[in-house]
Amino acid sequence: MNSPIRRIAICTGGGDAPGLNAVIRAVTIAAIRRGWECLGIRDGFNGILFPERYPQGGVIRLTRDTVRGIAHLGGTILGTTNKGDPFHCPTQLPDGSMGVVDRSPELIEYFSKHAIDALVSIGGDGSLTIANTLHQMGLRVVGVPKTIDNDLDKTMTTFGFDTAVSFATDCLDRLHSTAQSHQRVMVVEVMGRYAGWIALHSGIAGNAHGILIPEIPFDLDQLAKHIQTRDAYGQTYSIVVVGEGAKPCDGHTQVLEQNEAGHAERLGGLGELVARGLQARTGKDTRVVVLGHLLRGGSPTAFDRLAALRFGAAAVRALEDGQSGVMVALAFPNVIYVPLSEVAGRMKAVPLDGDTLQTARDLGICLGD
Ligand code: F6P
């Protein structure tokens, strides 16, 4: 594990998040400055597992030129996939049927055959769980926490979250005037999976009147009452932010697509349901806006860009120091290292006793309970 490093590889897995390119730039430059060679794997691990899909090469050499001028760009120059779990690879079996195969040994073999000493894995819960298992199999690995959802444990924040919240807040600011002009209820559905971070933070910052998050099962009657009370004192419009993973006290999460091998279930559709429910209860004209993947696109905010650059540089320092099986994390004002085993498979939900949630209540925002 502690042999000197000469060559490392980077991969980006799961949904893209603003800041990925900044991490790639920081890792590449910090590695080159140490005399290491830096490689980039295309589309998670697909560049290694499916080389036939990449006529230009599934693994590319990253140079100063490759990473010049990319820190402010959204997406990832390496590409990514959220169907790329090497431990559960949908594969055609010799008898022609489809099966799920563990192809991780091929990854380990590739690293050894090409003298790649370590992997920097940039991803969310799924990718970091994979990274942790690869570490347990003997690969030298450092993880970097990415997700707009901010649902990774052991780090104050993930890069991508601030950009998503800033964009959602801007959208909410814009919706106030149109909602007010038409005396409407506007329901805004935001991503976040089973955590309400994006909904809560953007909802408070964007002056929403109602916020529904997965951590608090909601009662639509309560929210409708809140809207009617606002009407009664002359505030004849309302903005409601809905986290996609929220669910009614007597119902379930809205799932668009069931999970399958190597791919998590896809959420969505709650905004429409809430809008219909509110219109029926209040009689008010109601519209839905689904922000969806707009939250993931565009340039990272300065906060996310800086966090991503710091994470990338810190990942290289960790490898230089002989660390493996760790994730870089923000423990403001410092970047620290935490064991991947303490992050893998865990989710950071919005704490019900936290001051942010309390702030929403103190501001009179209805949380549906
Ligand atoms: O985890 C990031 C995220 O954007 C979630 O907020 C959302 O539920 C999911 O990914 C969407 O995934 P896809 O890109 O497969 O639609």
mmCIF file of N, CA and C in Angstrom, residues 159-251:
data_model
loop_
_atom_site.group_PDB
_atom_site.id
_atom_site.type_symbol
_atom_site.label_atom_id
_atom_site.label_comp_id
_atom_site.label_asym_id
_atom_site.label_seq_id
_atom_site.Cartn_x
_atom_site.Cartn_y
_atom_site.Cartn_z
ATOM 1 N N PHE A 159 -19.835 18.927 -2.825
ATOM 2 C CA PHE A 159 -19.862 19.970 -3.856
ATOM 3 C C PHE A 159 -21.025 19.679 -4.806
ATOM 4 N N GLY A 160 -21.612 20.724 -5.337
ATOM 5 C CA GLY A 160 -22.801 20.586 -6.195
ATOM 6 C C GLY A 160 -24.060 21.071 -5.491
ATOM 7 N N PHE A 161 -24.072 20.915 -4.162
ATOM 8 C CA PHE A 161 -25.265 21.287 -3.384
ATOM 9 C C PHE A 161 -25.505 22.798 -3.434
ATOM 10 N N ASP A 162 -24.452 23.566 -3.215
ATOM 11 C CA ASP A 162 -24.624 25.016 -3.178
ATOM 12 C C ASP A 162 -25.139 25.546 -4.520
ATOM 13 N N THR A 163 -24.636 24.959 -5.608
ATOM 14 C CA THR A 163 -25.078 25.396 -6.941
ATOM 15 C C THR A 163 -26.570 25.090 -7.121
ATOM 16 N N ALA A 164 -26.967 23.888 -6.712
ATOM 17 C CA ALA A 164 -28.379 23.491 -6.851
ATOM 18 C C ALA A 164 -29.278 24.403 -6.020
ATOM 19 N N VAL A 165 -28.851 24.689 -4.788
ATOM 20 C CA VAL A 165 -29.668 25.540 -3.914
ATOM 21 C C VAL A 165 -29.732 26.968 -4.470
ATOM 22 N N SER A 166 -28.613 27.460 -4.964
ATOM 23 C CA SER A 166 -28.596 28.828 -5.511
ATOM 24 C C SER A 166 -29.531 28.942 -6.706
ATOM 25 N N PHE A 167 -29.477 27.938 -7.585
ATOM 26 C CA PHE A 167 -30.339 27.983 -8.772
ATOM 27 C C PHE A 167 -31.816 27.885 -8.365
ATOM 28 N N ALA A 168 -32.129 26.951 -7.467
ATOM 29 C CA ALA A 168 -33.527 26.790 -7.043
ATOM 30 C C ALA A 168 -34.034 28.075 -6.387
ATOM 31 N N THR A 169 -33.165 28.716 -5.608
ATOM 32 C CA THR A 169 -33.566 29.962 -4.934
ATOM 33 C C THR A 169 -33.867 31.040 -5.969
ATOM 34 N N ASP A 170 -33.029 31.118 -6.987
ATOM 35 C CA ASP A 170 -33.246 32.095 -8.055
ATOM 36 C C ASP A 170 -34.598 31.829 -8.730
ATOM 37 N N CYS A 171 -34.906 30.552 -8.971
ATOM 38 C CA CYS A 171 -36.196 30.201 -9.598
ATOM 39 C C CYS A 171 -37.355 30.627 -8.699
ATOM 40 N N LEU A 172 -37.209 30.394 -7.391
ATOM 41 C CA LEU A 172 -38.291 30.763 -6.465
ATOM 42 C C LEU A 172 -38.485 32.276 -6.470
ATOM 43 N N ASP A 173 -37.378 33.021 -6.483
ATOM 44 C CA ASP A 173 -37.478 34.484 -6.528
ATOM 45 C C ASP A 173 -38.315 34.913 -7.730
ATOM 46 N N ARG A 174 -38.068 34.246 -8.861
ATOM 47 C CA ARG A 174 -38.790 34.611 -10.094
ATOM 48 C C ARG A 174 -40.267 34.234 -10.018
ATOM 49 N N LEU A 175 -40.570 33.190 -9.284
ATOM 50 C CA LEU A 175 -41.960 32.720 -9.261
ATOM 51 C C LEU A 175 -42.865 33.585 -8.394
ATOM 52 N N HIS A 176 -42.283 34.308 -7.435
ATOM 53 C CA HIS A 176 -43.116 35.128 -6.546
ATOM 54 C C HIS A 176 -43.984 36.108 -7.334
ATOM 55 N N SER A 177 -43.355 36.827 -8.284
ATOM 56 C CA SER A 177 -44.112 37.890 -8.957
ATOM 57 C C SER A 177 -45.229 37.323 -9.829
ATOM 58 N N THR A 178 -44.956 36.214 -10.516
ATOM 59 C CA THR A 178 -46.015 35.662 -11.376
ATOM 60 C C THR A 178 -47.128 35.031 -10.531
ATOM 61 N N ALA A 179 -46.739 34.365 -9.424
ATOM 62 C CA ALA A 179 -47.748 33.772 -8.534
ATOM 63 C C ALA A 179 -48.629 34.879 -7.942
ATOM 64 N N GLN A 180 -47.981 35.972 -7.534
ATOM 65 C CA GLN A 180 -48.714 37.077 -6.907
ATOM 66 C C GLN A 180 -49.662 37.736 -7.919
ATOM 67 N N SER A 181 -49.172 37.933 -9.150
ATOM 68 C CA SER A 181 -49.989 38.603 -10.164
ATOM 69 C C SER A 181 -51.265 37.819 -10.448
ATOM 70 N N HIS A 182 -51.165 36.489 -10.427
ATOM 71 C CA HIS A 182 -52.335 35.654 -10.758
ATOM 72 C C HIS A 182 -53.029 35.091 -9.521
ATOM 73 N N GLN A 183 -52.556 35.466 -8.365
ATOM 74 C CA GLN A 183 -53.116 34.962 -7.106
ATOM 75 C C GLN A 183 -53.157 33.423 -7.099
ATOM 76 N N ARG A 184 -52.040 32.853 -7.526
ATOM 77 C CA ARG A 184 -51.970 31.401 -7.679
ATOM 78 C C ARG A 184 -51.158 30.728 -6.584
ATOM 79 N N VAL A 185 -51.278 29.425 -6.548
ATOM 80 C CA VAL A 185 -50.347 28.602 -5.771
ATOM 81 C C VAL A 185 -49.365 28.014 -6.779
ATOM 82 N N MET A 186 -48.082 28.185 -6.522
ATOM 83 C CA MET A 186 -47.056 27.586 -7.381
ATOM 84 C C MET A 186 -46.374 26.482 -6.576
ATOM 85 N N VAL A 187 -46.379 25.286 -7.122
ATOM 86 C CA VAL A 187 -45.702 24.159 -6.464
ATOM 87 C C VAL A 187 -44.417 23.887 -7.230
ATOM 88 N N VAL A 188 -43.306 23.897 -6.525
ATOM 89 C CA VAL A 188 -42.008 23.713 -7.176
ATOM 90 C C VAL A 188 -41.384 22.416 -6.675
ATOM 91 N N GLU A 189 -41.237 21.444 -7.587
ATOM 92 C CA GLU A 189 -40.635 20.152 -7.197
ATOM 93 C C GLU A 189 -39.130 20.208 -7.431
ATOM 94 N N VAL A 190 -38.371 19.852 -6.404
ATOM 95 C CA VAL A 190 -36.910 19.828 -6.540
ATOM 96 C C VAL A 190 -36.383 18.424 -6.270
ATOM 97 N N MET A 191 -35.195 18.138 -6.796
ATOM 98 C CA MET A 191 -34.555 16.840 -6.567
ATOM 99 C C MET A 191 -34.037 16.746 -5.128
ATOM 100 N N GLY A 192 -33.378 15.656 -4.827
ATOM 101 C CA GLY A 192 -32.805 15.482 -3.489
ATOM 102 C C GLY A 192 -32.939 14.074 -2.963
ATOM 103 N N ARG A 193 -33.607 13.227 -3.748
ATOM 104 C CA ARG A 193 -33.889 11.850 -3.324
ATOM 105 C C ARG A 193 -34.563 11.814 -1.958
ATOM 106 N N TYR A 194 -34.023 11.028 -1.013
ATOM 107 C CA TYR A 194 -34.725 10.798 0.251
ATOM 108 C C TYR A 194 -34.319 11.814 1.329
ATOM 109 N N ALA A 195 -33.590 12.860 0.920
ATOM 110 C CA ALA A 195 -33.192 13.901 1.872
ATOM 111 C C ALA A 195 -33.752 15.246 1.402
ATOM 112 N N GLY A 196 -34.112 16.078 2.362
ATOM 113 C CA GLY A 196 -34.796 17.328 2.016
ATOM 114 C C GLY A 196 -33.904 18.552 1.989
ATOM 115 N N TRP A 197 -32.591 18.350 1.853
ATOM 116 C CA TRP A 197 -31.668 19.487 1.954
ATOM 117 C C TRP A 197 -31.949 20.571 0.915
ATOM 118 N N ILE A 198 -32.092 20.162 -0.350
ATOM 119 C CA ILE A 198 -32.285 21.174 -1.403
ATOM 120 C C ILE A 198 -33.611 21.901 -1.172
ATOM 121 N N ALA A 199 -34.664 21.144 -0.872
ATOM 122 C CA ALA A 199 -35.983 21.756 -0.675
ATOM 123 C C ALA A 199 -35.950 22.725 0.507
ATOM 124 N N LEU A 200 -35.358 22.277 1.620
ATOM 125 C CA LEU A 200 -35.375 23.112 2.827
ATOM 126 C C LEU A 200 -34.550 24.384 2.646
ATOM 127 N N HIS A 201 -33.326 24.220 2.160
ATOM 128 C CA HIS A 201 -32.441 25.378 2.049
ATOM 129 C C HIS A 201 -32.946 26.377 1.008
ATOM 130 N N SER A 202 -33.368 25.894 -0.165
ATOM 131 C CA SER A 202 -33.844 26.833 -1.186
ATOM 132 C C SER A 202 -35.189 27.411 -0.769
ATOM 133 N N GLY A 203 -36.000 26.585 -0.119
ATOM 134 C CA GLY A 203 -37.322 27.070 0.306
ATOM 135 C C GLY A 203 -37.211 28.213 1.307
ATOM 136 N N ILE A 204 -36.297 28.087 2.259
ATOM 137 C CA ILE A 204 -36.133 29.178 3.240
ATOM 138 C C ILE A 204 -35.528 30.396 2.548
ATOM 139 N N ALA A 205 -34.439 30.151 1.800
ATOM 140 C CA ALA A 205 -33.762 31.286 1.152
ATOM 141 C C ALA A 205 -34.684 31.974 0.140
ATOM 142 N N GLY A 206 -35.555 31.208 -0.512
ATOM 143 C CA GLY A 206 -36.426 31.766 -1.556
ATOM 144 C C GLY A 206 -37.803 32.159 -1.031
ATOM 145 N N ASN A 207 -37.946 32.284 0.287
ATOM 146 C CA ASN A 207 -39.199 32.765 0.898
ATOM 147 C C ASN A 207 -40.427 31.942 0.515
ATOM 148 N N ALA A 208 -40.288 30.633 0.509
ATOM 149 C CA ALA A 208 -41.461 29.786 0.236
ATOM 150 C C ALA A 208 -42.397 29.831 1.448
ATOM 151 N N HIS A 209 -43.668 29.528 1.198
ATOM 152 C CA HIS A 209 -44.645 29.540 2.290
ATOM 153 C C HIS A 209 -44.903 28.136 2.829
ATOM 154 N N GLY A 210 -44.560 27.156 2.007
ATOM 155 C CA GLY A 210 -44.667 25.768 2.440
ATOM 156 C C GLY A 210 -43.485 24.987 1.909
ATOM 157 N N ILE A 211 -42.971 24.062 2.711
ATOM 158 C CA ILE A 211 -41.846 23.209 2.267
ATOM 159 C C ILE A 211 -42.142 21.782 2.723
ATOM 160 N N LEU A 212 -42.115 20.863 1.756
ATOM 161 C CA LEU A 212 -42.341 19.450 2.112
ATOM 162 C C LEU A 212 -41.050 18.685 1.892
ATOM 163 N N ILE A 213 -40.589 17.993 2.939
ATOM 164 C CA ILE A 213 -39.331 17.245 2.840
ATOM 165 C C ILE A 213 -39.563 15.790 3.275
ATOM 166 N N PRO A 214 -38.717 14.880 2.774
ATOM 167 C CA PRO A 214 -38.918 13.466 3.099
ATOM 168 C C PRO A 214 -38.871 13.175 4.596
ATOM 169 N N GLU A 215 -38.152 13.981 5.346
ATOM 170 C CA GLU A 215 -37.967 13.706 6.775
ATOM 171 C C GLU A 215 -39.242 13.967 7.579
ATOM 172 N N ILE A 216 -40.191 14.733 7.001
ATOM 173 C CA ILE A 216 -41.430 15.042 7.731
ATOM 174 C C ILE A 216 -42.633 14.629 6.875
ATOM 175 N N PRO A 217 -43.249 13.482 7.174
ATOM 176 C CA PRO A 217 -44.448 13.086 6.417
ATOM 177 C C PRO A 217 -45.485 14.213 6.501
ATOM 178 N N PHE A 218 -46.118 14.527 5.364
ATOM 179 C CA PHE A 218 -46.987 15.706 5.355
ATOM 180 C C PHE A 218 -48.470 15.359 5.303
ATOM 181 N N ASP A 219 -49.253 16.341 5.758
ATOM 182 C CA ASP A 219 -50.704 16.252 5.715
ATOM 183 C C ASP A 219 -51.164 17.416 4.828
ATOM 184 N N LEU A 220 -51.691 17.103 3.646
ATOM 185 C CA LEU A 220 -52.060 18.177 2.697
ATOM 186 C C LEU A 220 -53.118 19.112 3.273
ATOM 187 N N ASP A 221 -53.953 18.589 4.161
ATOM 188 C CA ASP A 221 -54.983 19.444 4.775
ATOM 189 C C ASP A 221 -54.326 20.588 5.551
ATOM 190 N N GLN A 222 -53.209 20.273 6.229
ATOM 191 C CA GLN A 222 -52.493 21.304 6.999
ATOM 192 C C GLN A 222 -51.956 22.386 6.067
ATOM 193 N N LEU A 223 -51.360 21.935 4.963
ATOM 194 C CA LEU A 223 -50.783 22.882 4.007
ATOM 195 C C LEU A 223 -51.883 23.733 3.361
ATOM 196 N N ALA A 224 -53.010 23.096 3.028
ATOM 197 C CA ALA A 224 -54.132 23.825 2.420
ATOM 198 C C ALA A 224 -54.658 24.871 3.406
ATOM 199 N N LYS A 225 -54.738 24.500 4.677
ATOM 200 C CA LYS A 225 -55.221 25.425 5.708
ATOM 201 C C LYS A 225 -54.299 26.647 5.786
ATOM 202 N N HIS A 226 -52.989 26.370 5.706
ATOM 203 C CA HIS A 226 -51.984 27.439 5.767
ATOM 204 C C HIS A 226 -52.196 28.421 4.596
ATOM 205 N N ILE A 227 -52.451 27.869 3.426
ATOM 206 C CA ILE A 227 -52.651 28.704 2.232
ATOM 207 C C ILE A 227 -53.942 29.527 2.391
ATOM 208 N N GLN A 228 -54.971 28.907 2.935
ATOM 209 C CA GLN A 228 -56.240 29.620 3.126
ATOM 210 C C GLN A 228 -56.110 30.712 4.189
ATOM 211 N N THR A 229 -55.282 30.447 5.187
ATOM 212 C CA THR A 229 -55.063 31.477 6.217
ATOM 213 C C THR A 229 -54.354 32.667 5.595
ATOM 214 N N ARG A 230 -53.372 32.388 4.747
ATOM 215 C CA ARG A 230 -52.680 33.489 4.057
ATOM 216 C C ARG A 230 -53.687 34.300 3.236
ATOM 217 N N ASP A 231 -54.551 33.593 2.523
ATOM 218 C CA ASP A 231 -55.591 34.253 1.716
ATOM 219 C C ASP A 231 -56.424 35.189 2.596
ATOM 220 N N ALA A 232 -56.791 34.661 3.772
ATOM 221 C CA ALA A 232 -57.690 35.415 4.647
ATOM 222 C C ALA A 232 -57.077 36.742 5.085
ATOM 223 N N TYR A 233 -55.780 36.793 5.233
ATOM 224 C CA TYR A 233 -55.211 38.101 5.585
ATOM 225 C C TYR A 233 -54.598 38.828 4.383
ATOM 226 N N GLY A 234 -55.052 38.455 3.199
ATOM 227 C CA GLY A 234 -54.721 39.250 2.003
ATOM 228 C C GLY A 234 -53.513 38.801 1.208
ATOM 229 N N GLN A 235 -52.857 37.736 1.673
ATOM 230 C CA GLN A 235 -51.715 37.204 0.904
ATOM 231 C C GLN A 235 -52.265 36.111 -0.008
ATOM 232 N N THR A 236 -52.718 36.512 -1.173
ATOM 233 C CA THR A 236 -53.534 35.603 -1.991
ATOM 234 C C THR A 236 -52.726 34.724 -2.940
ATOM 235 N N TYR A 237 -51.455 34.612 -2.684
ATOM 236 C CA TYR A 237 -50.660 33.661 -3.481
ATOM 237 C C TYR A 237 -49.759 32.886 -2.521
ATOM 238 N N SER A 238 -49.304 31.736 -2.964
ATOM 239 C CA SER A 238 -48.394 30.935 -2.118
ATOM 240 C C SER A 238 -47.415 30.156 -2.977
ATOM 241 N N ILE A 239 -46.229 29.989 -2.421
ATOM 242 C CA ILE A 239 -45.193 29.181 -3.078
ATOM 243 C C ILE A 239 -44.908 27.977 -2.175
ATOM 244 N N VAL A 240 -44.952 26.794 -2.772
ATOM 245 C CA VAL A 240 -44.692 25.568 -2.004
ATOM 246 C C VAL A 240 -43.535 24.817 -2.665
ATOM 247 N N VAL A 241 -42.507 24.507 -1.902
ATOM 248 C CA VAL A 241 -41.390 23.717 -2.435
ATOM 249 C C VAL A 241 -41.569 22.272 -1.968
ATOM 250 N N VAL A 242 -41.452 21.358 -2.929
ATOM 251 C CA VAL A 242 -41.675 19.942 -2.633
ATOM 252 C C VAL A 242 -40.405 19.163 -2.951
ATOM 253 N N GLY A 243 -39.821 18.518 -1.967
ATOM 254 C CA GLY A 243 -38.687 17.624 -2.229
ATOM 255 C C GLY A 243 -39.243 16.357 -2.873
ATOM 256 N N GLU A 244 -38.608 15.876 -3.926
ATOM 257 C CA GLU A 244 -39.171 14.751 -4.695
ATOM 258 C C GLU A 244 -39.427 13.502 -3.856
ATOM 259 N N GLY A 245 -38.686 13.362 -2.746
ATOM 260 C CA GLY A 245 -38.808 12.142 -1.940
ATOM 261 C C GLY A 245 -39.775 12.278 -0.773
ATOM 262 N N ALA A 246 -40.473 13.433 -0.677
ATOM 263 C CA ALA A 246 -41.411 13.611 0.449
ATOM 264 C C ALA A 246 -42.612 12.688 0.259
ATOM 265 N N LYS A 247 -43.269 12.358 1.375
ATOM 266 C CA LYS A 247 -44.450 11.498 1.243
ATOM 267 C C LYS A 247 -45.520 11.894 2.254
ATOM 268 N N PRO A 248 -46.786 11.678 1.846
ATOM 269 C CA PRO A 248 -47.887 11.995 2.764
ATOM 270 C C PRO A 248 -47.898 11.048 3.953
ATOM 271 N N CYS A 249 -48.464 11.509 5.092
ATOM 272 C CA CYS A 249 -48.488 10.643 6.298
ATOM 273 C C CYS A 249 -49.186 9.322 5.999
ATOM 274 N N ASP A 250 -50.149 9.345 5.092
ATOM 275 C CA ASP A 250 -50.890 8.108 4.836
ATOM 276 C C ASP A 250 -50.551 7.520 3.457
ATOM 277 N N GLY A 251 -49.400 7.890 2.912
ATOM 278 C CA GLY A 251 -49.095 7.417 1.555
ATOM 279 C C GLY A 251 -47.659 6.993 1.397
#
